[in-house]
Amino acid sequence: MKFSKLTYFSATILVAVSCTKTEFDPYEAPDSGSADFSNYISIGSSFTQGFQDGGLHNEFQQQENSYPAIIAAQMGVSFKQPLVTGAGSGYMHLAFLNEKIEVIKAYDCKKNDNHQLAIPYDPSFLTWTNQTTAYNNLAIGGLNVRNVISFNTTDAITNYILFGGSTPSGQLAWNCVAGEPISPYGRFLNFGSISNPVDYIEHVKSSKATFFTCWLGVHDVMGWANAGGDDVSGSSILTPVASFRTKYDALLDTLKLTASGGVCATVHDITEAPFFNTVTLEVLGKDIWIKEGADTNIIRKAVKEDLLLLSSSSLIKEGKGLTIQDPLPHQQVLDKDEVLIVKNYINAINAEIRASAQARAYAVLDMYQFMKTLNSGNEFNFDGINFTTEFIKGGFYSVDGIHPNSRGYAMIANEYMEVINASYGANLKPVAVSNYRGITFP
């Protein structure tokens, strides 16, 4: 997709002229206060695993600089992650073409029109597994709270197929590679077999964590929203709130067996991310026709309360949505009613996260409010660098418009450490955000 308003940015332009810097006290050895950091683990989905640019990659230590790894470094403790090599799962990137900066999508096996510069997965990713290692970062891209524990055979088999199983269909399997699970990002954990599946919660239990951070719940809503409010598969339905609470409770009860301290993060309002706010009627300057909802035949003009997904840009360029006869598919639009569903759902599960954590005397990071402040549209400054949440140019989000880049993850790590210090009397020092990479420009 092309962005005509984008211009080439050099590194010097990206660095703001402000000289504001984070103030650091003279060095002190990390003090855990009342917490025990000796065996710190992180639980979460793609945001915790270190995703950015629509994939898991590590050429410039992107995955290595996941926010829990940053926290662990400030704790002064060992922290093992299942690191990918190079391009990892493949990812989106920027290229300077035709005197414009263009977003080059990751290679998609289901399409025959991939850009010649599309980056495919690294061959080593197909053998990216070492299930004998006890990892500290237990995050899995795409992990929902409903996948944490199974209460019946159907759920157990479903979770196995998602993260550990081998699918015979190349079209269903990850990247059309027959034998791969639907999501390969948990391959570093042993999920057993289809006849004897192992739940994710068993790996949490066997970790014997003394301290944890948990940011789960994002994918319980993001899959549905990213599909335009369409239940396209079992992985994109909204987890029922009651089931969410039951399984979240089970997770924290398991952690409580060994972890005296921990921080649970709430879910941010994903509808405020660039993925939902870059392709707007104002920017397009024209009417866009949309198909409303998954189960209706209503075709109407989009209004400003409808959110056109970032992925709709290429379709609009091809003429989709410009006439009533050829509207944008509903999967490319989160219509105004669906936006309200998402917002209400996030508020509901956040109430359950807070209640569950507080009932077990664990701390809560209000990620919802932190990200809402960032997404306010105002410019904010960290370590002499001015940030906004504008797509590409803002400096916080990665190229996918959903996940932060490494600088964004450093900010998130600092938020966690602030809560840890306040809740447990620790003295973890914030990191300098400017020491981490932003988006890689051509």
Short mmCIF file of C-alpha atoms in Angstrom, two decimals:
data_model
loop_
_atom_site.label_atom_id
_atom_site.label_comp_id
_atom_site.label_asym_id
_atom_site.label_seq_id
_atom_site.Cartn_x
_atom_site.Cartn_y
_atom_site.Cartn_z
CA MET A 1 0.00 0.00 0.00
CA LYS A 2 1.23 3.51 -0.73
CA PHE A 3 1.04 6.50 1.51
CA SER A 4 1.33 9.62 -0.60
CA LYS A 5 1.75 11.83 2.45
CA LEU A 6 4.80 9.94 3.65
CA THR A 7 8.20 11.36 2.87
CA TYR A 8 11.67 10.01 3.45
CA PHE A 9 12.84 10.42 7.03
CA SER A 10 16.49 10.24 8.01
CA ALA A 11 17.58 9.24 11.48
CA THR A 12 18.37 12.84 12.28
CA ILE A 13 14.85 13.96 11.46
CA LEU A 14 13.39 11.27 13.68
CA VAL A 15 15.28 12.57 16.69
CA ALA A 16 13.46 15.55 18.13
CA VAL A 17 15.26 18.71 19.11
CA SER A 18 14.03 18.60 22.67
CA CYS A 19 16.79 17.89 25.18
CA THR A 20 14.48 16.39 27.79
CA LYS A 21 16.05 13.25 29.24
CA THR A 22 14.96 10.63 31.71
CA GLU A 23 16.54 11.41 35.05
CA PHE A 24 18.51 8.52 36.50
CA ASP A 25 19.78 8.29 40.06
CA PRO A 26 23.35 7.14 40.74
CA TYR A 27 23.68 3.38 40.22
CA GLU A 28 22.16 1.17 42.86
CA ALA A 29 22.03 -2.60 42.75
CA PRO A 30 18.47 -3.78 41.99
CA ASP A 31 16.42 -4.24 45.13
CA SER A 32 13.35 -6.45 44.86
CA GLY A 33 11.75 -5.08 48.00
CA SER A 34 9.15 -7.57 49.21
CA ALA A 35 9.09 -9.39 45.86
CA ASP A 36 11.21 -12.38 44.88
CA PHE A 37 12.61 -11.92 41.37
CA SER A 38 14.75 -15.08 41.44
CA ASN A 39 12.47 -16.91 38.98
CA TYR A 40 10.62 -14.32 36.92
CA ILE A 41 8.34 -15.47 34.10
CA SER A 42 6.15 -13.58 31.66
CA ILE A 43 2.77 -14.71 30.40
CA GLY A 44 1.01 -13.21 27.42
CA SER A 45 0.44 -13.22 23.70
CA SER A 46 2.19 -11.56 20.76
CA PHE A 47 2.76 -8.29 22.64
CA THR A 48 4.68 -10.15 25.34
CA GLN A 49 6.53 -12.43 22.93
CA GLY A 50 8.07 -9.43 21.15
CA PHE A 51 6.03 -9.28 17.94
CA GLN A 52 6.37 -6.26 15.71
CA ASP A 53 5.89 -5.53 12.00
CA GLY A 54 3.36 -8.35 11.75
CA GLY A 55 5.81 -11.08 12.70
CA LEU A 56 8.34 -12.48 15.12
CA HIS A 57 11.81 -11.52 13.91
CA ASN A 58 15.17 -10.76 15.43
CA GLU A 59 17.69 -9.30 12.95
CA PHE A 60 18.21 -6.25 15.15
CA GLN A 61 17.31 -7.86 18.49
CA GLN A 62 13.62 -7.03 18.08
CA GLN A 63 12.48 -10.18 19.86
CA GLU A 64 15.41 -10.07 22.28
CA ASN A 65 14.16 -6.66 23.39
CA SER A 66 10.69 -7.84 24.36
CA TYR A 67 9.36 -5.82 27.27
CA PRO A 68 9.71 -8.71 29.80
CA ALA A 69 13.35 -9.16 28.75
CA ILE A 70 13.93 -5.46 29.43
CA ILE A 71 12.31 -5.82 32.86
CA ALA A 72 14.41 -8.90 33.67
CA ALA A 73 17.60 -7.05 32.74
CA GLN A 74 16.70 -4.28 35.19
CA MET A 75 15.97 -6.93 37.82
CA GLY A 76 19.43 -8.37 37.24
CA VAL A 77 18.10 -11.91 36.72
CA SER A 78 18.53 -14.54 34.03
CA PHE A 79 15.71 -14.60 31.49
CA LYS A 80 15.55 -17.21 28.74
CA GLN A 81 13.49 -16.60 25.62
CA PRO A 82 12.82 -18.91 22.66
CA LEU A 83 14.52 -16.65 20.13
CA VAL A 84 13.98 -16.93 16.40
CA THR A 85 16.75 -16.39 13.86
CA GLY A 86 16.84 -13.47 11.43
CA ALA A 87 13.57 -12.99 9.58
CA GLY A 88 11.86 -15.52 11.84
CA SER A 89 8.23 -15.87 10.78
CA GLY A 90 8.58 -13.20 8.08
CA TYR A 91 7.44 -9.63 8.53
CA MET A 92 6.31 -6.36 6.97
CA HIS A 93 8.84 -3.66 6.16
CA LEU A 94 9.27 -0.32 4.43
CA ALA A 95 10.82 0.20 1.00
CA PHE A 96 11.55 3.40 -0.92
CA LEU A 97 9.91 2.86 -4.29
CA ASN A 98 8.74 5.28 -6.97
CA GLU A 99 9.84 8.21 -4.82
CA LYS A 100 7.56 7.09 -2.01
CA ILE A 101 7.89 5.01 1.12
CA GLU A 102 5.75 1.91 0.69
CA VAL A 103 4.73 -0.75 3.17
CA ILE A 104 5.71 -4.17 1.84
CA LYS A 105 3.51 -6.87 3.31
CA ALA A 106 5.00 -10.12 4.54
CA TYR A 107 4.96 -13.01 2.10
CA ASP A 108 1.54 -14.68 2.07
CA CYS A 109 1.41 -18.26 0.81
CA LYS A 110 -2.28 -17.93 -0.05
CA LYS A 111 -1.67 -15.15 -2.59
CA ASN A 112 -0.04 -15.22 -5.98
CA ASP A 113 0.62 -11.49 -6.14
CA ASN A 114 3.21 -11.12 -3.37
CA HIS A 115 5.55 -8.19 -3.83
CA GLN A 116 8.98 -9.19 -5.09
CA LEU A 117 10.46 -7.58 -1.96
CA ALA A 118 8.16 -9.47 0.43
CA ILE A 119 10.12 -11.11 3.24
CA PRO A 120 9.24 -14.79 3.78
CA TYR A 121 9.90 -16.79 6.91
CA ASP A 122 13.44 -17.89 7.68
CA PRO A 123 13.83 -21.63 6.91
CA SER A 124 15.08 -22.11 10.46
CA PHE A 125 11.65 -21.08 11.74
CA LEU A 126 10.24 -24.46 10.72
CA THR A 127 12.60 -26.14 13.19
CA TRP A 128 12.40 -23.39 15.81
CA THR A 129 11.82 -25.60 18.79
CA ASN A 130 13.67 -26.69 21.90
CA GLN A 131 11.11 -28.16 24.22
CA THR A 132 13.71 -29.32 26.73
CA THR A 133 14.63 -25.75 27.73
CA ALA A 134 12.84 -24.10 30.64
CA TYR A 135 12.00 -20.68 29.24
CA ASN A 136 11.08 -17.61 31.27
CA ASN A 137 9.11 -15.94 28.49
CA LEU A 138 6.09 -18.20 28.08
CA ALA A 139 4.20 -15.83 25.77
CA ILE A 140 2.65 -17.27 22.63
CA GLY A 141 1.48 -15.18 19.71
CA GLY A 142 -2.30 -15.54 19.43
CA LEU A 143 -2.81 -16.95 22.93
CA ASN A 144 -6.26 -16.25 24.35
CA VAL A 145 -7.32 -16.66 27.96
CA ARG A 146 -9.69 -19.39 26.77
CA ASN A 147 -6.64 -21.37 25.53
CA VAL A 148 -4.91 -21.37 28.93
CA ILE A 149 -6.77 -24.34 30.38
CA SER A 150 -9.22 -26.93 29.06
CA PHE A 151 -12.30 -28.02 30.97
CA ASN A 152 -13.43 -30.57 28.38
CA THR A 153 -12.01 -32.82 25.68
CA THR A 154 -13.15 -30.60 22.81
CA ASP A 155 -11.31 -27.58 24.20
CA ALA A 156 -8.21 -29.66 24.88
CA ILE A 157 -8.06 -30.95 21.31
CA THR A 158 -8.77 -27.49 19.89
CA ASN A 159 -5.93 -25.95 21.88
CA TYR A 160 -3.60 -28.75 20.83
CA ILE A 161 -4.39 -28.23 17.14
CA LEU A 162 -3.92 -24.47 17.48
CA PHE A 163 -0.50 -24.50 19.10
CA GLY A 164 1.00 -27.96 19.09
CA GLY A 165 -0.73 -30.11 16.53
CA SER A 166 0.09 -30.84 12.95
CA THR A 167 -2.59 -29.96 10.42
CA PRO A 168 -2.78 -32.10 7.28
CA SER A 169 -4.21 -29.24 5.23
CA GLY A 170 -1.60 -26.87 3.86
CA GLN A 171 -4.20 -24.10 3.53
CA LEU A 172 -5.16 -24.34 7.20
CA ALA A 173 -1.65 -24.83 8.55
CA TRP A 174 0.61 -21.86 9.24
CA ASN A 175 2.05 -20.45 6.00
CA CYS A 176 0.47 -23.35 4.08
CA VAL A 177 3.14 -25.74 5.37
CA ALA A 178 1.38 -29.06 5.89
CA GLY A 179 2.22 -30.52 9.28
CA GLU A 180 2.51 -27.13 10.95
CA PRO A 181 0.07 -26.04 13.70
CA ILE A 182 -2.34 -23.21 12.94
CA SER A 183 -0.19 -20.97 15.15
CA PRO A 184 3.47 -22.01 15.35
CA TYR A 185 4.42 -19.47 18.01
CA GLY A 186 4.06 -21.94 20.86
CA ARG A 187 6.19 -24.62 19.25
CA PHE A 188 8.81 -24.20 21.98
CA LEU A 189 6.37 -25.78 24.47
CA ASN A 190 5.30 -29.42 24.50
CA PHE A 191 1.54 -29.61 24.02
CA GLY A 192 1.50 -33.40 24.11
CA SER A 193 -0.48 -35.29 21.50
CA ILE A 194 -4.02 -35.20 20.18
CA SER A 195 -4.83 -38.25 22.33
CA ASN A 196 -3.10 -36.81 25.39
CA PRO A 197 -2.93 -33.01 25.06
CA VAL A 198 -1.06 -30.85 27.57
CA ASP A 199 -2.61 -27.54 28.63
CA TYR A 200 -0.67 -24.27 28.60
CA ILE A 201 -1.34 -23.87 32.32
CA GLU A 202 0.77 -26.97 33.00
CA HIS A 203 3.83 -25.13 31.69
CA VAL A 204 3.02 -22.18 33.94
CA LYS A 205 2.77 -24.55 36.90
CA SER A 206 6.02 -26.37 36.11
CA SER A 207 7.89 -23.06 35.87
CA LYS A 208 7.59 -22.63 39.67
CA ALA A 209 7.68 -18.88 39.17
CA THR A 210 8.41 -16.63 42.13
CA PHE A 211 7.31 -13.50 40.26
CA PHE A 212 5.40 -12.90 37.03
CA THR A 213 3.97 -10.35 34.67
CA CYS A 214 0.79 -11.22 32.78
CA TRP A 215 -0.71 -9.38 29.82
CA LEU A 216 -3.44 -11.68 28.56
CA GLY A 217 -6.82 -10.81 27.10
CA VAL A 218 -5.72 -8.74 24.11
CA HIS A 219 -6.17 -11.60 21.65
CA ASP A 220 -9.52 -12.55 23.16
CA VAL A 221 -10.84 -9.45 21.41
CA MET A 222 -8.22 -8.55 18.79
CA GLY A 223 -8.82 -11.51 16.50
CA TRP A 224 -12.50 -10.62 16.21
CA ALA A 225 -11.83 -6.92 15.70
CA ASN A 226 -9.03 -7.47 13.17
CA ALA A 227 -11.43 -9.62 11.15
CA GLY A 228 -13.96 -6.80 11.01
CA GLY A 229 -16.14 -8.36 13.68
CA ASP A 230 -16.31 -11.67 11.83
CA ASP A 231 -16.16 -15.04 13.57
CA VAL A 232 -13.97 -16.42 10.80
CA SER A 233 -12.49 -19.19 12.93
CA GLY A 234 -12.42 -20.52 16.45
CA SER A 235 -9.44 -18.29 17.16
CA SER A 236 -11.31 -15.06 16.38
CA ILE A 237 -14.48 -15.35 18.45
CA LEU A 238 -14.95 -13.18 21.52
CA THR A 239 -14.26 -15.25 24.63
CA PRO A 240 -17.42 -15.19 26.78
CA VAL A 241 -16.78 -12.95 29.79
CA ALA A 242 -17.81 -15.58 32.35
CA SER A 243 -15.45 -18.13 30.78
CA PHE A 244 -12.72 -15.50 30.64
CA ARG A 245 -12.98 -14.90 34.39
CA THR A 246 -13.07 -18.61 35.25
CA LYS A 247 -9.94 -19.35 33.26
CA TYR A 248 -8.13 -16.20 34.37
CA ASP A 249 -8.84 -17.20 37.98
CA ALA A 250 -7.46 -20.67 37.29
CA LEU A 251 -4.27 -19.16 35.87
CA LEU A 252 -3.70 -16.90 38.87
CA ASP A 253 -4.51 -19.70 41.30
CA THR A 254 -1.81 -21.77 39.63
CA LEU A 255 0.68 -18.92 39.87
CA LYS A 256 -0.26 -18.37 43.51
CA LEU A 257 1.19 -21.79 44.34
CA THR A 258 4.72 -20.40 44.00
CA ALA A 259 4.62 -16.71 43.03
CA SER A 260 4.36 -14.33 45.96
CA GLY A 261 4.25 -11.34 43.62
CA GLY A 262 3.16 -10.39 40.15
CA VAL A 263 1.60 -7.74 37.92
CA CYS A 264 -1.49 -8.27 35.76
CA ALA A 265 -2.06 -5.78 32.94
CA THR A 266 -5.46 -4.74 31.66
CA VAL A 267 -6.31 -4.72 27.95
CA HIS A 268 -5.91 -1.50 26.01
CA ASP A 269 -8.54 -0.11 23.64
CA ILE A 270 -7.27 -1.69 20.44
CA THR A 271 -9.65 0.39 18.31
CA GLU A 272 -7.42 3.40 18.95
CA ALA A 273 -4.38 1.81 17.26
CA PRO A 274 -3.27 2.97 13.78
CA PHE A 275 -4.58 -0.27 12.28
CA PHE A 276 -8.08 1.12 12.80
CA ASN A 277 -7.42 4.84 12.35
CA THR A 278 -5.16 5.38 9.34
CA VAL A 279 -7.52 4.72 6.42
CA THR A 280 -10.17 7.35 7.16
CA LEU A 281 -12.82 9.09 5.10
CA GLU A 282 -11.03 12.37 5.74
CA VAL A 283 -7.76 11.05 4.32
CA LEU A 284 -9.46 9.32 1.38
CA GLY A 285 -11.56 12.36 0.53
CA LYS A 286 -14.31 10.26 -1.06
CA ASP A 287 -17.34 8.17 -0.19
CA ILE A 288 -16.72 4.53 0.62
CA TRP A 289 -19.41 1.89 0.35
CA ILE A 290 -19.29 -0.91 2.90
CA LYS A 291 -21.10 -4.14 3.62
CA GLU A 292 -22.35 -3.89 7.19
CA GLY A 293 -21.96 -6.85 9.52
CA ALA A 294 -21.28 -10.51 8.89
CA ASP A 295 -24.92 -11.62 8.81
CA THR A 296 -26.65 -8.86 6.86
CA ASN A 297 -27.00 -7.72 3.27
CA ILE A 298 -26.95 -4.06 4.23
CA ILE A 299 -24.76 -1.96 1.96
CA ARG A 300 -24.32 1.69 2.85
CA LYS A 301 -21.89 4.57 2.78
CA ALA A 302 -19.33 4.49 5.57
CA VAL A 303 -19.60 7.14 8.27
CA LYS A 304 -16.77 8.50 10.40
CA GLU A 305 -17.72 6.20 13.30
CA ASP A 306 -16.96 3.16 11.11
CA LEU A 307 -13.33 2.06 11.26
CA LEU A 308 -11.79 1.01 7.95
CA LEU A 309 -8.99 -1.45 8.63
CA LEU A 310 -5.45 -0.68 7.52
CA SER A 311 -5.62 -3.74 5.29
CA SER A 312 -8.49 -2.15 3.33
CA SER A 313 -6.11 0.37 1.76
CA SER A 314 -4.94 -1.97 -0.99
CA LEU A 315 -8.52 -2.99 -1.83
CA ILE A 316 -9.66 0.63 -2.07
CA LYS A 317 -6.72 1.30 -4.36
CA GLU A 318 -8.07 -1.47 -6.62
CA GLY A 319 -11.52 0.14 -6.66
CA LYS A 320 -13.29 -1.77 -3.90
CA GLY A 321 -15.77 0.34 -1.96
CA LEU A 322 -16.05 3.07 -4.57
CA THR A 323 -19.48 1.98 -5.79
CA ILE A 324 -22.58 0.46 -4.23
CA GLN A 325 -22.19 -2.50 -6.58
CA ASP A 326 -18.71 -3.31 -5.23
CA PRO A 327 -18.60 -2.46 -1.50
CA LEU A 328 -15.75 -3.17 0.87
CA PRO A 329 -16.18 -6.63 2.43
CA HIS A 330 -17.39 -6.49 6.01
CA GLN A 331 -14.13 -8.17 7.12
CA GLN A 332 -12.34 -4.92 6.16
CA VAL A 333 -14.55 -2.69 8.30
CA LEU A 334 -15.27 -2.57 12.00
CA ASP A 335 -18.62 -0.83 11.74
CA LYS A 336 -19.87 1.59 14.36
CA ASP A 337 -21.97 -1.05 16.14
CA GLU A 338 -19.04 -3.47 16.24
CA VAL A 339 -16.77 -0.73 17.60
CA LEU A 340 -19.16 -0.35 20.52
CA ILE A 341 -19.16 -4.12 21.06
CA VAL A 342 -15.35 -4.13 21.22
CA LYS A 343 -15.17 -1.21 23.63
CA ASN A 344 -17.80 -2.67 25.95
CA TYR A 345 -16.14 -6.08 25.86
CA ILE A 346 -12.74 -4.64 26.79
CA ASN A 347 -14.28 -2.77 29.72
CA ALA A 348 -15.96 -5.99 30.87
CA ILE A 349 -12.86 -8.20 30.79
CA ASN A 350 -10.75 -5.46 32.36
CA ALA A 351 -13.11 -5.44 35.33
CA GLU A 352 -12.57 -9.20 35.63
CA ILE A 353 -8.78 -8.87 35.37
CA ARG A 354 -8.71 -6.28 38.15
CA ALA A 355 -11.02 -8.28 40.40
CA SER A 356 -9.13 -11.53 39.86
CA ALA A 357 -5.73 -9.95 40.53
CA GLN A 358 -6.86 -7.97 43.55
CA ALA A 359 -8.51 -11.03 45.11
CA ARG A 360 -5.08 -12.68 45.11
CA ALA A 361 -3.13 -9.59 46.22
CA TYR A 362 -1.40 -9.16 42.86
CA ALA A 363 -0.68 -5.72 41.43
CA VAL A 364 -2.48 -4.31 38.38
CA LEU A 365 -1.00 -2.23 35.57
CA ASP A 366 -3.68 -0.05 33.98
CA MET A 367 -2.51 -0.62 30.40
CA TYR A 368 -5.88 0.64 29.20
CA GLN A 369 -5.24 4.11 30.61
CA PHE A 370 -1.55 4.16 29.65
CA MET A 371 -2.30 3.37 26.02
CA LYS A 372 -5.27 5.73 25.96
CA THR A 373 -2.93 8.54 26.98
CA LEU A 374 -0.52 7.58 24.20
CA ASN A 375 -3.34 7.35 21.66
CA SER A 376 -4.79 10.74 22.60
CA GLY A 377 -3.36 12.36 19.47
CA ASN A 378 -1.02 14.56 21.46
CA GLU A 379 2.74 14.54 21.06
CA PHE A 380 4.69 13.13 24.00
CA ASN A 381 8.41 13.12 24.77
CA PHE A 382 10.70 10.38 26.04
CA ASP A 383 14.44 10.90 26.35
CA GLY A 384 14.55 13.79 23.92
CA ILE A 385 12.45 12.02 21.28
CA ASN A 386 8.97 13.25 20.41
CA PHE A 387 6.40 10.54 19.78
CA THR A 388 2.87 10.36 18.48
CA THR A 389 0.85 7.27 17.66
CA GLU A 390 0.52 8.22 13.99
CA PHE A 391 1.11 5.31 11.63
CA ILE A 392 4.75 5.00 10.50
CA LYS A 393 5.82 8.49 11.51
CA GLY A 394 4.73 8.47 15.15
CA GLY A 395 7.58 6.39 16.56
CA PHE A 396 5.65 4.13 18.96
CA TYR A 397 3.96 1.55 16.75
CA SER A 398 5.63 -0.87 14.36
CA VAL A 399 4.77 -1.23 10.68
CA ASP A 400 1.75 -3.44 11.37
CA GLY A 401 -0.06 -0.60 13.15
CA ILE A 402 -0.98 -2.90 16.05
CA HIS A 403 2.17 -3.88 17.93
CA PRO A 404 4.72 -1.40 19.30
CA ASN A 405 8.25 -1.22 17.96
CA SER A 406 11.22 -1.74 20.29
CA ARG A 407 11.01 1.81 21.63
CA GLY A 408 7.34 1.31 22.33
CA TYR A 409 8.08 -1.89 24.20
CA ALA A 410 10.71 -0.07 26.25
CA MET A 411 8.03 2.43 27.32
CA ILE A 412 5.76 -0.46 28.32
CA ALA A 413 8.59 -2.06 30.32
CA ASN A 414 9.03 1.21 32.21
CA GLU A 415 5.31 1.26 33.05
CA TYR A 416 5.52 -2.26 34.46
CA MET A 417 8.56 -1.38 36.54
CA GLU A 418 6.84 1.69 37.95
CA VAL A 419 3.99 -0.52 39.18
CA ILE A 420 6.42 -3.13 40.53
CA ASN A 421 8.29 -0.47 42.48
CA ALA A 422 5.13 1.08 43.89
CA SER A 423 3.53 -2.26 44.81
CA TYR A 424 6.51 -4.19 46.17
CA GLY A 425 8.96 -1.53 47.33
CA ALA A 426 11.49 -2.41 44.63
CA ASN A 427 13.89 0.06 43.04
CA LEU A 428 13.99 -1.02 39.40
CA LYS A 429 15.40 1.72 37.20
CA PRO A 430 13.64 2.83 34.02
CA VAL A 431 15.48 2.29 30.76
CA ALA A 432 16.35 5.04 28.30
CA VAL A 433 13.86 4.66 25.47
CA SER A 434 16.32 6.25 23.05
CA ASN A 435 18.62 3.23 23.44
CA TYR A 436 16.14 1.08 21.50
CA ARG A 437 15.30 0.95 17.80
CA GLY A 438 12.22 2.46 16.25
CA ILE A 439 10.93 1.57 12.80
CA THR A 440 13.65 0.74 10.28
CA PHE A 441 13.42 3.23 7.42
CA PRO A 442 14.93 2.53 3.99
#
